[in-house]
Amino acid sequence: MPSLVPPLRGGMGPAAEGLRLLRAVVLGTVTALLDVVFLLLTLPFASRPAVRGAARRLVAIEARRLRLDPAALELDTDRPDGRELRYLAARVPVGVLGGLVFTLLVYGAEMAVALSWSWGRGLPFDGMTPSLPLLAYAFLGGVVLLFLDLSGLVGVHTLERRLAVRMLGPDPTDALRRRITELAESRAGVLEAVDSERRRIERDLHDGLQQRLVALSMLVGRARRGRSELLAQAHEEAQQALAELREVAWRVYPSGLDSLGLANALAGVAERSGVPVKVVCELSARPPMAVQTASYFVVSEAVTNAAKHARATAITVEVRERDTMVIVRIQDDGVGGASAAGGGLSGLARRVAALDGRLRVDSPPGGPTTITAELPCG
């Protein structure tokens, strides 16, 4: 289940993150005033579905402003209990409070500029001439007031997020029960996926590699009995057996992940593919090993499917960061028509779900096919 309150921190720097928070608070003041107008106009018709739908869309905008997931707040379904309208009414005072804090910040900045301008030119400000004790007093007072004002902005933003989660999110008891159900389903899915993969590896070893080694043994035996022309065929069989053994070994666990990292492991997938694969892996740091392993298997399975079933001629693999998520995206130019319910893709979905991630498959008939895995790292 996705988190209702993702962390404020992202891949941005502290200054950019502060500006984003300031913008969110200012926008919250504006939308609070708009919410008041909306509530006054629609209050007599609050029970109508159209009003509930409009309120839900407004709340979804507020959720995005606060960097909350509208789907996690269940804003994609119509709830007749009027929860969205109550939230819009409850957030108005908080939005106005944010506007007051921002106004104090602007007023303090103007005062600081005016004070610096006057004293910098040796002129008195409000009857006060600059002196060392007065400068120290003004500096310390300004720093303290700036700290309190910035703390107020952070507090307003945090209060708005908590208010949204409290009033719009699912009941904690229901959320806990749902989480337990999801974990049980995820555990069963992982066990099924691992068992399915084990059976496939056993089938590959028994029907493929074992039969090829038996044929190789027979060729060598016949060659020893005087038919030296069979040595070339035996050598070719040995090479194919090694290739199949290497393929099975990589499917069991990509050992290169431990030493080389995800980017190099994915480069190995591209090298072994019969279809040209372009890999773009942009990660500032190595994700947790479970995330790397899941990313590898998603890419490996998607590339294999594109080569075997989609008749693709080019595949692009992108691995990027988004906030605290690793986004893995594989796109091919094949014929499309891949089903998320298929054995391989459903197994990948269960593997991704075990990490609280999501797997999306977009594969219309005629293509292209895009598979996206979102894997949380926090």
Short mmCIF file of C-alpha atoms in Angstrom, two decimals:
data_model
loop_
_atom_site.label_atom_id
_atom_site.label_comp_id
_atom_site.label_asym_id
_atom_site.label_seq_id
_atom_site.Cartn_x
_atom_site.Cartn_y
_atom_site.Cartn_z
CA MET A 1 0.00 0.00 0.00
CA PRO A 2 1.50 3.37 -0.95
CA SER A 3 2.36 5.71 1.90
CA LEU A 4 -0.18 8.46 2.58
CA VAL A 5 2.49 10.89 3.74
CA PRO A 6 5.62 10.66 1.65
CA PRO A 7 8.64 12.46 3.08
CA LEU A 8 9.08 16.11 2.28
CA ARG A 9 12.63 15.49 1.28
CA GLY A 10 13.31 14.59 -2.34
CA GLY A 11 16.14 14.75 -4.79
CA MET A 12 16.07 18.59 -4.59
CA GLY A 13 18.45 20.74 -2.63
CA PRO A 14 17.43 22.42 0.65
CA ALA A 15 16.94 25.83 -1.02
CA ALA A 16 14.80 24.40 -3.82
CA GLU A 17 12.84 22.32 -1.32
CA GLY A 18 12.24 25.44 0.81
CA LEU A 19 11.00 27.40 -2.20
CA ARG A 20 8.68 24.53 -3.12
CA LEU A 21 7.27 24.48 0.42
CA LEU A 22 6.82 28.27 0.38
CA ARG A 23 4.99 28.04 -2.95
CA ALA A 24 2.73 25.30 -1.55
CA VAL A 25 1.78 27.43 1.46
CA VAL A 26 1.06 30.50 -0.69
CA LEU A 27 -1.03 28.45 -3.11
CA GLY A 28 -2.81 26.97 -0.11
CA THR A 29 -3.86 30.46 0.96
CA VAL A 30 -5.25 31.22 -2.49
CA THR A 31 -7.11 27.91 -2.74
CA ALA A 32 -8.50 28.37 0.78
CA LEU A 33 -10.21 31.55 -0.37
CA LEU A 34 -11.51 29.76 -3.46
CA ASP A 35 -12.74 26.92 -1.26
CA VAL A 36 -14.76 29.40 0.79
CA VAL A 37 -16.47 30.65 -2.35
CA PHE A 38 -17.13 27.10 -3.53
CA LEU A 39 -18.61 26.06 -0.17
CA LEU A 40 -20.89 29.09 0.04
CA LEU A 41 -22.21 28.52 -3.48
CA THR A 42 -22.72 24.74 -3.24
CA LEU A 43 -23.75 24.30 0.40
CA PRO A 44 -27.52 24.11 -0.41
CA PHE A 45 -26.79 21.35 -2.96
CA ALA A 46 -24.19 19.41 -0.96
CA SER A 47 -25.95 16.07 -1.39
CA ARG A 48 -25.91 16.15 -5.19
CA PRO A 49 -23.39 13.88 -6.96
CA ALA A 50 -22.17 16.72 -9.19
CA VAL A 51 -21.23 18.80 -6.14
CA ARG A 52 -19.48 15.81 -4.54
CA GLY A 53 -17.58 15.25 -7.80
CA ALA A 54 -16.48 18.89 -7.97
CA ALA A 55 -15.42 18.78 -4.32
CA ARG A 56 -13.46 15.59 -4.99
CA ARG A 57 -11.61 17.25 -7.87
CA LEU A 58 -10.75 20.25 -5.68
CA VAL A 59 -9.48 17.97 -2.96
CA ALA A 60 -7.37 16.08 -5.51
CA ILE A 61 -5.75 19.39 -6.47
CA GLU A 62 -5.06 20.07 -2.79
CA ALA A 63 -3.55 16.60 -2.40
CA ARG A 64 -1.17 17.17 -5.31
CA ARG A 65 -0.21 20.56 -3.86
CA LEU A 66 0.64 18.82 -0.59
CA ARG A 67 2.46 16.01 -2.45
CA LEU A 68 0.01 13.39 -1.27
CA ASP A 69 -1.15 10.51 -3.42
CA PRO A 70 -4.83 11.05 -4.40
CA ALA A 71 -5.24 7.32 -5.02
CA ALA A 72 -3.98 6.52 -1.51
CA LEU A 73 -6.57 8.97 -0.17
CA GLU A 74 -9.21 7.10 -2.20
CA LEU A 75 -10.14 10.23 -4.16
CA ASP A 76 -10.81 8.16 -7.27
CA THR A 77 -14.11 6.86 -5.86
CA ASP A 78 -17.36 8.64 -5.01
CA ARG A 79 -18.01 8.68 -1.25
CA PRO A 80 -21.50 9.82 -0.24
CA ASP A 81 -20.45 10.73 3.31
CA GLY A 82 -19.45 14.28 2.34
CA ARG A 83 -15.92 13.83 3.61
CA GLU A 84 -14.42 16.02 0.90
CA LEU A 85 -16.70 18.95 1.71
CA ARG A 86 -15.89 18.72 5.42
CA TYR A 87 -12.20 18.70 4.60
CA LEU A 88 -12.50 21.80 2.40
CA ALA A 89 -14.26 23.59 5.24
CA ALA A 90 -11.71 22.46 7.84
CA ARG A 91 -8.68 23.49 5.80
CA VAL A 92 -9.81 27.08 5.28
CA PRO A 93 -8.49 28.34 8.69
CA VAL A 94 -5.18 26.57 8.10
CA GLY A 95 -4.86 28.12 4.66
CA VAL A 96 -5.59 31.57 6.06
CA LEU A 97 -3.03 30.96 8.81
CA GLY A 98 -0.45 30.15 6.15
CA GLY A 99 -1.27 33.43 4.45
CA LEU A 100 -0.73 35.35 7.70
CA VAL A 101 2.63 33.67 8.28
CA PHE A 102 3.69 34.45 4.72
CA THR A 103 2.57 38.07 5.16
CA LEU A 104 4.73 38.35 8.28
CA LEU A 105 7.66 36.99 6.31
CA VAL A 106 7.19 39.57 3.55
CA TYR A 107 6.74 42.37 6.13
CA GLY A 108 9.90 41.32 7.96
CA ALA A 109 11.87 41.24 4.71
CA GLU A 110 10.67 44.74 3.80
CA MET A 111 11.62 46.04 7.25
CA ALA A 112 15.08 44.44 6.96
CA VAL A 113 15.64 46.04 3.55
CA ALA A 114 14.45 49.45 4.75
CA LEU A 115 16.61 49.23 7.88
CA SER A 116 19.68 48.22 5.91
CA TRP A 117 19.09 50.98 3.36
CA SER A 118 18.77 53.69 6.00
CA TRP A 119 21.58 52.65 8.28
CA GLY A 120 23.82 51.84 5.32
CA ARG A 121 23.54 55.49 4.30
CA GLY A 122 24.09 56.70 7.87
CA LEU A 123 20.50 57.90 8.22
CA PRO A 124 18.29 57.31 11.27
CA PHE A 125 15.50 54.77 10.99
CA ASP A 126 12.33 55.45 12.96
CA GLY A 127 14.32 57.92 15.06
CA MET A 128 17.11 55.44 15.78
CA THR A 129 20.67 56.11 14.64
CA PRO A 130 22.94 53.13 13.98
CA SER A 131 25.26 52.02 16.78
CA LEU A 132 27.04 48.76 17.51
CA PRO A 133 24.66 47.57 20.30
CA LEU A 134 21.65 48.52 18.18
CA LEU A 135 23.05 46.70 15.14
CA ALA A 136 23.64 43.57 17.22
CA TYR A 137 20.15 43.81 18.70
CA ALA A 138 18.55 44.22 15.26
CA PHE A 139 20.57 41.37 13.76
CA LEU A 140 19.77 38.90 16.55
CA GLY A 141 16.13 39.93 16.63
CA GLY A 142 15.86 39.53 12.85
CA VAL A 143 17.45 36.08 12.92
CA VAL A 144 15.09 34.90 15.68
CA LEU A 145 12.01 36.28 13.92
CA LEU A 146 13.10 34.75 10.61
CA PHE A 147 13.57 31.38 12.31
CA LEU A 148 10.14 31.57 13.93
CA ASP A 149 8.52 32.60 10.66
CA LEU A 150 10.14 29.80 8.65
CA SER A 151 9.19 27.33 11.39
CA GLY A 152 5.63 28.62 11.09
CA LEU A 153 5.63 27.93 7.34
CA VAL A 154 6.87 24.39 7.89
CA GLY A 155 4.34 23.89 10.66
CA VAL A 156 1.44 25.11 8.51
CA HIS A 157 2.47 22.81 5.67
CA THR A 158 2.83 19.83 8.00
CA LEU A 159 -0.51 20.62 9.64
CA GLU A 160 -2.21 20.72 6.24
CA ARG A 161 -0.78 17.33 5.28
CA ARG A 162 -1.81 15.74 8.56
CA LEU A 163 -5.28 17.26 8.30
CA ALA A 164 -5.72 15.82 4.80
CA VAL A 165 -4.57 12.37 5.86
CA ARG A 166 -6.70 12.45 8.99
CA MET A 167 -9.92 13.54 7.29
CA LEU A 168 -9.54 11.86 3.88
CA GLY A 169 -7.49 8.76 4.53
CA PRO A 170 -8.97 5.41 5.44
CA ASP A 171 -9.78 4.51 9.01
CA PRO A 172 -6.59 3.34 10.80
CA THR A 173 -8.16 0.03 11.79
CA ASP A 174 -9.40 -0.61 8.25
CA ALA A 175 -6.03 0.46 6.87
CA LEU A 176 -4.27 -1.99 9.20
CA ARG A 177 -6.58 -4.83 8.17
CA ARG A 178 -6.10 -3.96 4.52
CA ARG A 179 -2.34 -3.89 5.03
CA ILE A 180 -2.39 -7.32 6.65
CA THR A 181 -4.42 -8.68 3.73
CA GLU A 182 -2.01 -7.12 1.24
CA LEU A 183 0.99 -8.61 3.03
CA ALA A 184 -0.62 -12.04 3.10
CA GLU A 185 -1.43 -11.83 -0.62
CA SER A 186 2.04 -10.49 -1.35
CA ARG A 187 3.67 -13.34 0.58
CA ALA A 188 1.58 -15.93 -1.24
CA GLY A 189 2.38 -14.23 -4.55
CA VAL A 190 6.11 -14.27 -3.90
CA LEU A 191 6.03 -17.93 -2.94
CA GLU A 192 4.08 -18.75 -6.09
CA ALA A 193 6.45 -16.68 -8.25
CA VAL A 194 9.53 -18.34 -6.76
CA ASP A 195 7.98 -21.79 -7.14
CA SER A 196 7.05 -21.03 -10.76
CA GLU A 197 10.57 -19.83 -11.50
CA ARG A 198 12.04 -22.93 -9.85
CA ARG A 199 9.87 -25.18 -12.01
CA ARG A 200 10.91 -23.29 -15.13
CA ILE A 201 14.59 -23.61 -14.27
CA GLU A 202 14.17 -27.34 -13.57
CA ARG A 203 12.38 -27.72 -16.91
CA ASP A 204 15.17 -25.89 -18.72
CA LEU A 205 17.79 -28.07 -17.04
CA HIS A 206 15.93 -31.32 -17.68
CA ASP A 207 14.56 -30.78 -21.18
CA GLY A 208 17.27 -28.52 -22.56
CA LEU A 209 20.66 -28.66 -20.97
CA GLN A 210 20.52 -32.29 -19.84
CA GLN A 211 19.44 -33.53 -23.29
CA ARG A 212 22.15 -31.49 -24.95
CA LEU A 213 24.83 -32.93 -22.62
CA VAL A 214 23.58 -36.48 -23.36
CA ALA A 215 23.87 -35.80 -27.09
CA LEU A 216 27.33 -34.34 -26.52
CA SER A 217 28.41 -37.44 -24.62
CA MET A 218 27.17 -39.69 -27.42
CA LEU A 219 29.01 -37.61 -30.03
CA VAL A 220 32.27 -37.77 -28.08
CA GLY A 221 31.85 -41.54 -27.68
CA ARG A 222 31.28 -42.04 -31.39
CA ALA A 223 34.23 -39.78 -32.18
CA ARG A 224 36.47 -41.89 -29.90
CA ARG A 225 35.46 -44.96 -31.88
CA GLY A 226 37.10 -43.56 -34.98
CA ARG A 227 34.69 -40.97 -36.39
CA SER A 228 36.85 -37.86 -35.94
CA GLU A 229 34.56 -35.81 -38.22
CA LEU A 230 32.09 -35.69 -35.32
CA LEU A 231 34.50 -33.67 -33.13
CA ALA A 232 33.42 -30.39 -34.76
CA GLN A 233 29.77 -31.18 -34.05
CA ALA A 234 30.68 -32.14 -30.47
CA HIS A 235 32.49 -28.85 -30.04
CA GLU A 236 29.43 -26.94 -31.27
CA GLU A 237 27.17 -28.88 -28.90
CA ALA A 238 29.53 -28.06 -26.00
CA GLN A 239 29.39 -24.35 -26.87
CA GLN A 240 25.59 -24.38 -26.99
CA ALA A 241 25.45 -26.26 -23.68
CA LEU A 242 27.68 -23.64 -22.08
CA ALA A 243 25.49 -20.85 -23.44
CA GLU A 244 22.34 -22.48 -22.05
CA LEU A 245 24.02 -23.13 -18.70
CA ARG A 246 25.10 -19.48 -18.53
CA GLU A 247 21.53 -18.38 -19.31
CA VAL A 248 20.11 -20.55 -16.55
CA ALA A 249 22.76 -19.34 -14.08
CA TRP A 250 21.90 -15.70 -14.81
CA ARG A 251 18.22 -16.47 -14.34
CA VAL A 252 18.84 -17.99 -10.89
CA TYR A 253 20.56 -14.87 -9.53
CA PRO A 254 22.53 -12.13 -11.23
CA SER A 255 25.77 -12.45 -9.29
CA GLY A 256 27.11 -9.35 -11.02
CA LEU A 257 24.69 -7.25 -8.97
CA ASP A 258 26.77 -7.77 -5.84
CA SER A 259 30.05 -6.67 -7.33
CA LEU A 260 29.22 -4.56 -10.36
CA GLY A 261 25.92 -2.92 -9.48
CA LEU A 262 22.63 -2.60 -11.33
CA ALA A 263 23.89 -0.58 -14.30
CA ASN A 264 26.53 -3.15 -15.25
CA ALA A 265 24.14 -6.05 -14.66
CA LEU A 266 21.62 -4.44 -17.02
CA ALA A 267 24.41 -3.88 -19.54
CA GLY A 268 24.94 -7.65 -19.39
CA VAL A 269 21.25 -8.18 -20.17
CA ALA A 270 21.63 -5.90 -23.19
CA GLU A 271 24.71 -7.75 -24.41
CA ARG A 272 22.99 -11.14 -24.23
CA SER A 273 19.84 -9.95 -25.97
CA GLY A 274 19.33 -10.77 -29.63
CA VAL A 275 17.55 -7.39 -30.04
CA PRO A 276 19.43 -4.07 -29.73
CA VAL A 277 18.86 -2.73 -26.22
CA LYS A 278 19.66 0.83 -25.09
CA VAL A 279 20.15 1.10 -21.33
CA VAL A 280 19.98 4.42 -19.43
CA CYS A 281 20.60 3.96 -15.72
CA GLU A 282 20.74 7.24 -13.79
CA LEU A 283 20.93 6.62 -10.05
CA SER A 284 22.76 8.88 -7.61
CA ALA A 285 23.40 5.96 -5.22
CA ARG A 286 22.94 2.20 -5.14
CA PRO A 287 19.39 1.28 -4.09
CA PRO A 288 18.77 -1.49 -1.55
CA MET A 289 19.73 -4.91 -2.86
CA ALA A 290 16.11 -6.11 -2.95
CA VAL A 291 15.22 -3.17 -5.21
CA GLN A 292 18.20 -3.84 -7.46
CA THR A 293 17.28 -7.51 -7.74
CA ALA A 294 13.64 -6.77 -8.57
CA SER A 295 14.71 -4.13 -11.13
CA TYR A 296 17.04 -6.62 -12.75
CA PHE A 297 14.41 -9.35 -13.06
CA VAL A 298 11.82 -6.88 -14.42
CA VAL A 299 14.24 -5.74 -17.13
CA SER A 300 15.46 -9.26 -17.89
CA GLU A 301 11.95 -10.69 -18.24
CA ALA A 302 10.66 -7.73 -20.26
CA VAL A 303 13.61 -7.85 -22.67
CA THR A 304 13.22 -11.62 -23.09
CA ASN A 305 9.50 -11.27 -23.78
CA ALA A 306 10.07 -8.47 -26.28
CA ALA A 307 12.62 -10.55 -28.17
CA LYS A 308 10.65 -13.82 -28.12
CA HIS A 309 7.02 -12.75 -28.45
CA ALA A 310 6.74 -9.11 -29.55
CA ARG A 311 8.97 -9.28 -32.65
CA ALA A 312 10.65 -6.09 -31.45
CA THR A 313 13.57 -4.53 -33.30
CA ALA A 314 14.63 -2.06 -30.60
CA ILE A 315 14.24 -1.90 -26.82
CA THR A 316 14.88 1.01 -24.47
CA VAL A 317 15.49 0.52 -20.76
CA GLU A 318 15.43 3.50 -18.40
CA VAL A 319 16.15 3.38 -14.67
CA ARG A 320 15.74 6.70 -12.88
CA GLU A 321 15.00 8.17 -9.46
CA ARG A 322 11.82 9.98 -8.54
CA ASP A 323 11.69 11.21 -4.96
CA THR A 324 12.22 8.05 -2.90
CA MET A 325 11.25 5.72 -5.75
CA VAL A 326 13.24 3.89 -8.39
CA ILE A 327 11.35 3.93 -11.69
CA VAL A 328 12.17 1.16 -14.17
CA ARG A 329 10.71 1.63 -17.66
CA ILE A 330 11.10 -0.76 -20.58
CA GLN A 331 9.69 0.11 -23.99
CA ASP A 332 9.87 -1.90 -27.23
CA ASP A 333 8.62 -1.27 -30.75
CA GLY A 334 7.02 -4.69 -31.09
CA VAL A 335 3.48 -5.72 -31.99
CA GLY A 336 2.07 -5.19 -28.50
CA GLY A 337 -0.77 -7.24 -27.07
CA ALA A 338 1.10 -8.29 -23.92
CA SER A 339 -1.20 -9.23 -21.05
CA ALA A 340 -0.45 -8.26 -17.47
CA ALA A 341 -2.18 -11.49 -16.45
CA GLY A 342 0.36 -13.60 -18.33
CA GLY A 343 2.56 -15.96 -16.37
CA GLY A 344 5.81 -14.00 -16.64
CA LEU A 345 4.38 -10.52 -16.13
CA SER A 346 2.08 -11.57 -13.29
CA GLY A 347 5.09 -13.11 -11.55
CA LEU A 348 6.95 -9.84 -11.94
CA ALA A 349 3.96 -7.95 -10.56
CA ARG A 350 3.97 -10.17 -7.47
CA ARG A 351 7.71 -9.70 -7.05
CA VAL A 352 7.32 -5.91 -7.28
CA ALA A 353 4.28 -5.91 -4.97
CA ALA A 354 6.34 -7.73 -2.35
CA LEU A 355 8.38 -4.49 -2.07
CA ASP A 356 5.23 -2.32 -1.92
CA GLY A 357 5.82 -1.34 -5.51
CA ARG A 358 3.58 -1.25 -8.57
CA LEU A 359 3.94 -2.72 -12.06
CA ARG A 360 2.05 -1.24 -15.04
CA VAL A 361 1.79 -2.81 -18.47
CA ASP A 362 0.69 -0.67 -21.42
CA SER A 363 0.61 -2.81 -24.54
CA PRO A 364 -2.12 -1.96 -27.06
CA PRO A 365 -2.47 -4.17 -30.17
CA GLY A 366 0.07 -2.99 -32.71
CA GLY A 367 2.39 -1.72 -30.00
CA PRO A 368 4.43 -0.27 -28.58
CA THR A 369 4.70 -2.04 -25.24
CA THR A 370 5.73 -0.12 -22.15
CA ILE A 371 6.32 -1.80 -18.80
CA THR A 372 6.86 0.44 -15.79
CA ALA A 373 7.85 -0.69 -12.32
CA GLU A 374 7.80 1.73 -9.38
CA LEU A 375 9.90 0.49 -6.49
CA PRO A 376 10.03 2.38 -3.18
CA CYS A 377 13.41 2.70 -1.50
CA GLY A 378 12.38 4.34 1.74
#
